[in-house]
Short mmCIF file of C-alpha atoms in Angstrom, two decimals:
data_model
loop_
_atom_site.label_atom_id
_atom_site.label_comp_id
_atom_site.label_asym_id
_atom_site.label_seq_id
_atom_site.Cartn_x
_atom_site.Cartn_y
_atom_site.Cartn_z
CA MET A 1 109.49 87.65 8.63
CA GLN A 2 111.12 87.65 12.04
CA ILE A 3 112.32 84.64 13.96
CA GLU A 4 114.02 84.33 17.32
CA LYS A 5 117.61 83.21 17.14
CA HIS A 6 117.06 79.94 18.97
CA LEU A 7 114.35 78.96 16.48
CA ALA A 8 116.57 79.89 13.56
CA GLU A 9 119.20 77.66 15.13
CA GLN A 10 116.65 74.82 15.14
CA LEU A 11 116.22 75.29 11.40
CA ARG A 12 119.98 75.16 10.85
CA ALA A 13 120.32 72.10 13.06
CA HIS A 14 117.54 70.30 11.20
CA ALA A 15 119.07 71.18 7.83
CA GLU A 16 122.47 69.91 8.94
CA ALA A 17 121.06 66.73 10.52
CA THR A 18 119.31 65.68 7.30
CA TYR A 19 122.29 66.50 5.06
CA PRO A 20 122.84 65.35 2.33
CA HIS A 21 119.08 65.22 2.07
CA GLU A 22 116.73 68.15 2.11
CA ALA A 23 115.03 69.07 5.38
CA VAL A 24 111.48 70.43 5.43
CA GLY A 25 109.13 71.88 8.01
CA ILE A 26 106.50 74.44 8.95
CA LEU A 27 106.97 77.95 10.33
CA ALA A 28 104.08 79.03 12.55
CA GLY A 29 103.18 82.19 14.39
CA HIS A 30 100.78 85.06 13.94
CA ARG A 31 100.26 86.71 10.58
CA LYS A 32 99.67 90.12 12.10
CA ASP A 33 103.33 90.51 13.08
CA ASN A 34 104.88 87.81 10.84
CA LEU A 35 106.88 86.51 13.80
CA VAL A 36 107.76 82.82 13.93
CA LEU A 37 106.86 81.31 17.31
CA GLN A 38 107.16 77.64 16.50
CA THR A 39 108.91 75.43 13.95
CA VAL A 40 107.67 71.95 13.11
CA PRO A 41 110.07 69.57 11.34
CA LEU A 42 108.41 67.19 8.90
CA GLN A 43 109.50 64.05 7.11
CA ASN A 44 110.83 64.46 3.57
CA GLU A 45 109.30 61.54 1.69
CA HIS A 46 110.63 62.34 -1.78
CA GLN A 47 112.62 59.53 -3.38
CA GLN A 48 115.22 62.02 -4.61
CA ALA A 49 115.60 63.65 -1.21
CA HIS A 50 119.07 65.01 -2.01
CA ASN A 51 117.53 67.68 -4.23
CA ARG A 52 113.75 67.43 -3.81
CA TYR A 53 111.29 67.39 -0.95
CA GLN A 54 107.71 66.32 -0.49
CA VAL A 55 105.59 65.81 2.59
CA ASN A 56 102.75 63.34 3.04
CA PRO A 57 99.70 65.60 2.70
CA LEU A 58 97.84 63.87 5.54
CA ALA A 59 100.79 64.40 7.88
CA GLN A 60 101.01 68.01 6.74
CA TRP A 61 97.29 68.55 7.26
CA GLN A 62 97.46 67.03 10.74
CA ALA A 63 100.46 69.16 11.71
CA GLU A 64 98.79 72.34 10.49
CA ALA A 65 95.53 71.46 12.26
CA GLU A 66 97.43 70.97 15.52
CA LEU A 67 99.10 74.36 15.13
CA GLU A 68 95.76 76.04 14.49
CA ALA A 69 94.31 74.31 17.55
CA GLN A 70 97.06 76.07 19.52
CA GLY A 71 95.98 79.41 18.08
CA LEU A 72 98.92 79.62 15.67
CA GLU A 73 98.85 80.28 11.93
CA VAL A 74 101.03 78.85 9.19
CA LEU A 75 103.38 81.64 8.16
CA GLY A 76 105.34 79.49 5.74
CA TYR A 77 107.58 76.55 5.20
CA TYR A 78 111.29 75.92 5.28
CA HIS A 79 113.51 73.53 3.41
CA SER A 80 117.20 73.07 2.82
CA HIS A 81 119.32 73.03 -0.33
CA PRO A 82 122.24 70.65 0.25
CA ASP A 83 125.31 71.86 -1.62
CA HIS A 84 123.20 74.41 -3.45
CA PRO A 85 122.56 78.13 -2.90
CA SER A 86 119.58 79.43 -0.94
CA GLN A 87 118.21 80.86 -4.17
CA TYR A 88 114.82 79.38 -5.06
CA SER A 89 114.68 76.90 -7.93
CA GLU A 90 112.15 76.63 -10.74
CA THR A 91 110.76 73.58 -8.96
CA ASP A 92 110.29 75.67 -5.84
CA ARG A 93 108.47 78.34 -7.83
CA LYS A 94 106.16 75.96 -9.67
CA LEU A 95 105.08 74.25 -6.45
CA ALA A 96 104.69 77.40 -4.36
CA LEU A 97 101.65 79.35 -3.27
CA PRO A 98 101.42 83.08 -2.60
CA ASN A 99 100.86 84.62 0.83
CA VAL A 100 103.29 82.31 2.62
CA ASN A 101 107.03 82.45 3.23
CA TYR A 102 109.41 79.89 1.78
CA VAL A 103 112.62 79.91 3.77
CA ILE A 104 115.58 78.14 2.15
CA ILE A 105 118.65 77.12 4.12
CA ALA A 106 121.77 76.45 2.08
CA VAL A 107 123.92 73.67 3.47
CA GLN A 108 127.41 73.14 2.15
CA PHE A 109 129.47 70.09 3.08
CA GLY A 110 127.09 69.50 5.99
CA LYS A 111 127.32 73.02 7.41
CA SER A 112 124.51 75.55 7.08
CA HIS A 113 125.30 79.01 5.85
CA SER A 114 123.00 81.42 3.99
CA ILE A 115 119.27 81.60 4.65
CA GLN A 116 116.86 83.45 2.38
CA ASN A 117 113.11 83.99 2.54
CA TRP A 118 111.06 83.94 -0.67
CA ARG A 119 107.44 84.66 -1.52
CA LEU A 120 105.64 83.82 -4.73
CA LEU A 121 104.38 86.76 -6.77
CA GLU A 122 100.64 86.86 -7.31
CA ASP A 123 101.00 86.09 -11.03
CA ARG A 124 103.18 83.05 -10.16
CA SER A 125 105.90 84.27 -12.53
CA ALA A 126 108.69 84.48 -9.95
CA MET A 127 109.49 84.57 -6.27
CA GLU A 128 110.82 87.68 -4.59
CA GLU A 129 113.08 87.89 -1.59
CA HIS A 130 111.66 89.09 1.70
CA PRO A 131 113.47 89.82 4.96
CA PHE A 132 114.49 87.02 7.29
CA ILE A 133 115.35 88.75 10.55
CA GLU A 134 116.74 86.90 13.52
CA THR A 135 115.81 88.53 16.82
CA ASN A 136 117.19 88.15 20.33
CA SER A 137 114.02 88.48 22.39
CA PRO A 138 112.80 85.26 23.98
CA SER A 139 109.21 84.25 23.39
CA LYS A 140 106.99 83.07 26.21
CA GLU A 141 104.76 81.27 23.73
CA THR A 142 107.47 79.15 22.19
CA THR A 143 107.43 75.50 23.04
CA MET B 1 73.69 69.80 -1.31
CA SER B 2 75.65 71.81 1.20
CA ILE B 3 79.38 71.20 1.47
CA THR B 4 82.05 72.72 3.69
CA ILE B 5 85.47 73.42 2.18
CA ASN B 6 88.44 73.84 4.52
CA ILE B 7 90.81 76.45 3.11
CA PRO B 8 94.57 76.34 3.77
CA SER B 9 96.33 79.35 5.19
CA ALA B 10 97.95 80.37 1.90
CA LEU B 11 94.61 80.65 0.10
CA ARG B 12 92.58 82.39 2.80
CA PRO B 13 93.29 85.89 1.46
CA TYR B 14 91.20 84.89 -1.59
CA VAL B 15 88.18 83.93 0.54
CA LYS B 16 88.09 87.02 2.76
CA GLY B 17 90.31 85.39 5.36
CA GLN B 18 87.91 82.56 6.14
CA SER B 19 89.25 79.14 7.17
CA THR B 20 86.12 77.41 5.85
CA ILE B 21 83.63 78.30 3.14
CA GLU B 22 80.31 76.84 2.15
CA ALA B 23 79.73 75.39 -1.31
CA HIS B 24 77.14 73.38 -3.18
CA GLY B 25 77.46 70.51 -5.64
CA GLN B 26 76.83 66.85 -6.30
CA THR B 27 80.51 66.16 -7.00
CA VAL B 28 83.89 67.47 -5.90
CA GLY B 29 84.29 69.28 -9.22
CA GLN B 30 80.93 71.00 -8.87
CA ALA B 31 81.70 72.09 -5.31
CA LEU B 32 85.07 73.48 -6.41
CA ASP B 33 83.45 75.23 -9.38
CA PHE B 34 80.95 76.81 -7.00
CA ALA B 35 83.76 77.99 -4.71
CA GLU B 36 85.76 79.36 -7.65
CA GLN B 37 82.72 81.28 -8.92
CA GLN B 38 82.20 82.80 -5.49
CA HIS B 39 85.91 83.49 -5.04
CA PRO B 40 87.46 83.86 -8.53
CA ASP B 41 91.05 84.34 -7.36
CA LEU B 42 91.10 80.81 -5.97
CA ALA B 43 91.10 79.22 -9.40
CA LYS B 44 94.50 80.31 -10.69
CA HIS B 45 96.23 78.76 -7.71
CA LEU B 46 94.16 75.58 -7.70
CA ARG B 47 94.17 74.99 -11.46
CA ASP B 48 96.66 75.21 -14.30
CA ASP B 49 96.12 76.93 -17.65
CA THR B 50 94.16 73.93 -18.94
CA GLY B 51 91.77 73.98 -16.01
CA GLN B 52 93.15 70.85 -14.39
CA LEU B 53 93.88 70.78 -10.69
CA ARG B 54 97.56 71.56 -10.17
CA GLY B 55 99.58 68.47 -9.37
CA PHE B 56 100.54 69.65 -5.90
CA VAL B 57 96.94 70.40 -4.89
CA ASN B 58 95.45 67.58 -2.84
CA ILE B 59 91.72 67.42 -2.16
CA PHE B 60 90.30 65.24 0.59
CA ILE B 61 86.73 64.19 1.30
CA GLY B 62 86.99 63.60 5.00
CA GLN B 63 90.26 61.65 5.21
CA GLU B 64 90.11 60.24 1.67
CA ASP B 65 92.24 61.64 -1.14
CA ILE B 66 90.02 62.12 -4.20
CA ARG B 67 92.80 60.59 -6.33
CA HIS B 68 91.89 57.30 -4.63
CA LEU B 69 88.22 57.86 -5.45
CA ASP B 70 86.98 59.26 -8.74
CA GLY B 71 88.88 62.54 -8.82
CA GLU B 72 86.72 65.58 -9.37
CA LYS B 73 83.84 63.28 -10.34
CA SER B 74 83.77 61.84 -6.81
CA PRO B 75 80.23 62.13 -5.45
CA LEU B 76 79.45 64.16 -2.36
CA SER B 77 76.88 63.72 0.38
CA ASN B 78 75.12 66.54 2.14
CA GLY B 79 77.32 67.86 4.94
CA ASP B 80 80.58 66.47 3.55
CA ALA B 81 83.75 68.39 4.32
CA LEU B 82 86.32 68.93 1.59
CA THR B 83 89.84 69.91 2.58
CA ILE B 84 92.34 71.53 0.23
CA VAL B 85 95.93 70.62 1.11
CA PRO B 86 98.53 72.16 -1.19
CA ALA B 87 101.49 69.80 -0.82
CA ILE B 88 104.68 71.13 0.69
CA ALA B 89 107.06 70.27 -2.11
CA GLY B 90 109.97 71.64 -4.09
CA GLY B 91 113.71 71.36 -3.99
CA ALA B 92 116.98 72.50 -5.41
CA SER B 93 116.74 70.70 -8.75
#
């Protein structure tokens, strides 16, 4: 997955703003080149938001429908791990689906550091790391 | 009766890339069974080893969550649209 630097910065800023709670959002673009063109922050409604996240499914559905109406596709989702590595957890694995990217931003003492991108294996047994490449080129389609 | 099922992005590779598929059934469970028979790879991501819908899989009839109706026994009307919304959920713990 590739993402322009200014969008990656939006992810970091969101993760830091919600600290010590987990941030969550959608990564959208076109599947053919796996390039993120838009990020959509969502509300984490989990009661244990310091180490769990959950989005209202109606809000999620609406957000994804709006992206598709713009001609974008859901490439994946991001969330943060406050004071925890960007390694996926067993909870992340159990609640994941294949074919989409799960980007995890580690935030330590309120400051973001490592970011890793994970995808669920087809047999659901584990997640494997995939590239998360920050690019310099500006996108005309980004809003 | 004829039902439309809206497929989320993550599951479209299992339905030949389609965003919607057609199904038949009198209930939500029957419509899902029909879809799973037509597209067998859908089932393992929608259901657990016991055949129950995975906890993070939400199914809507129109705007109504089937958990607030009668689950998979919820009746369908001709032309209803089902939407599968796998919840965005997880976390460090």
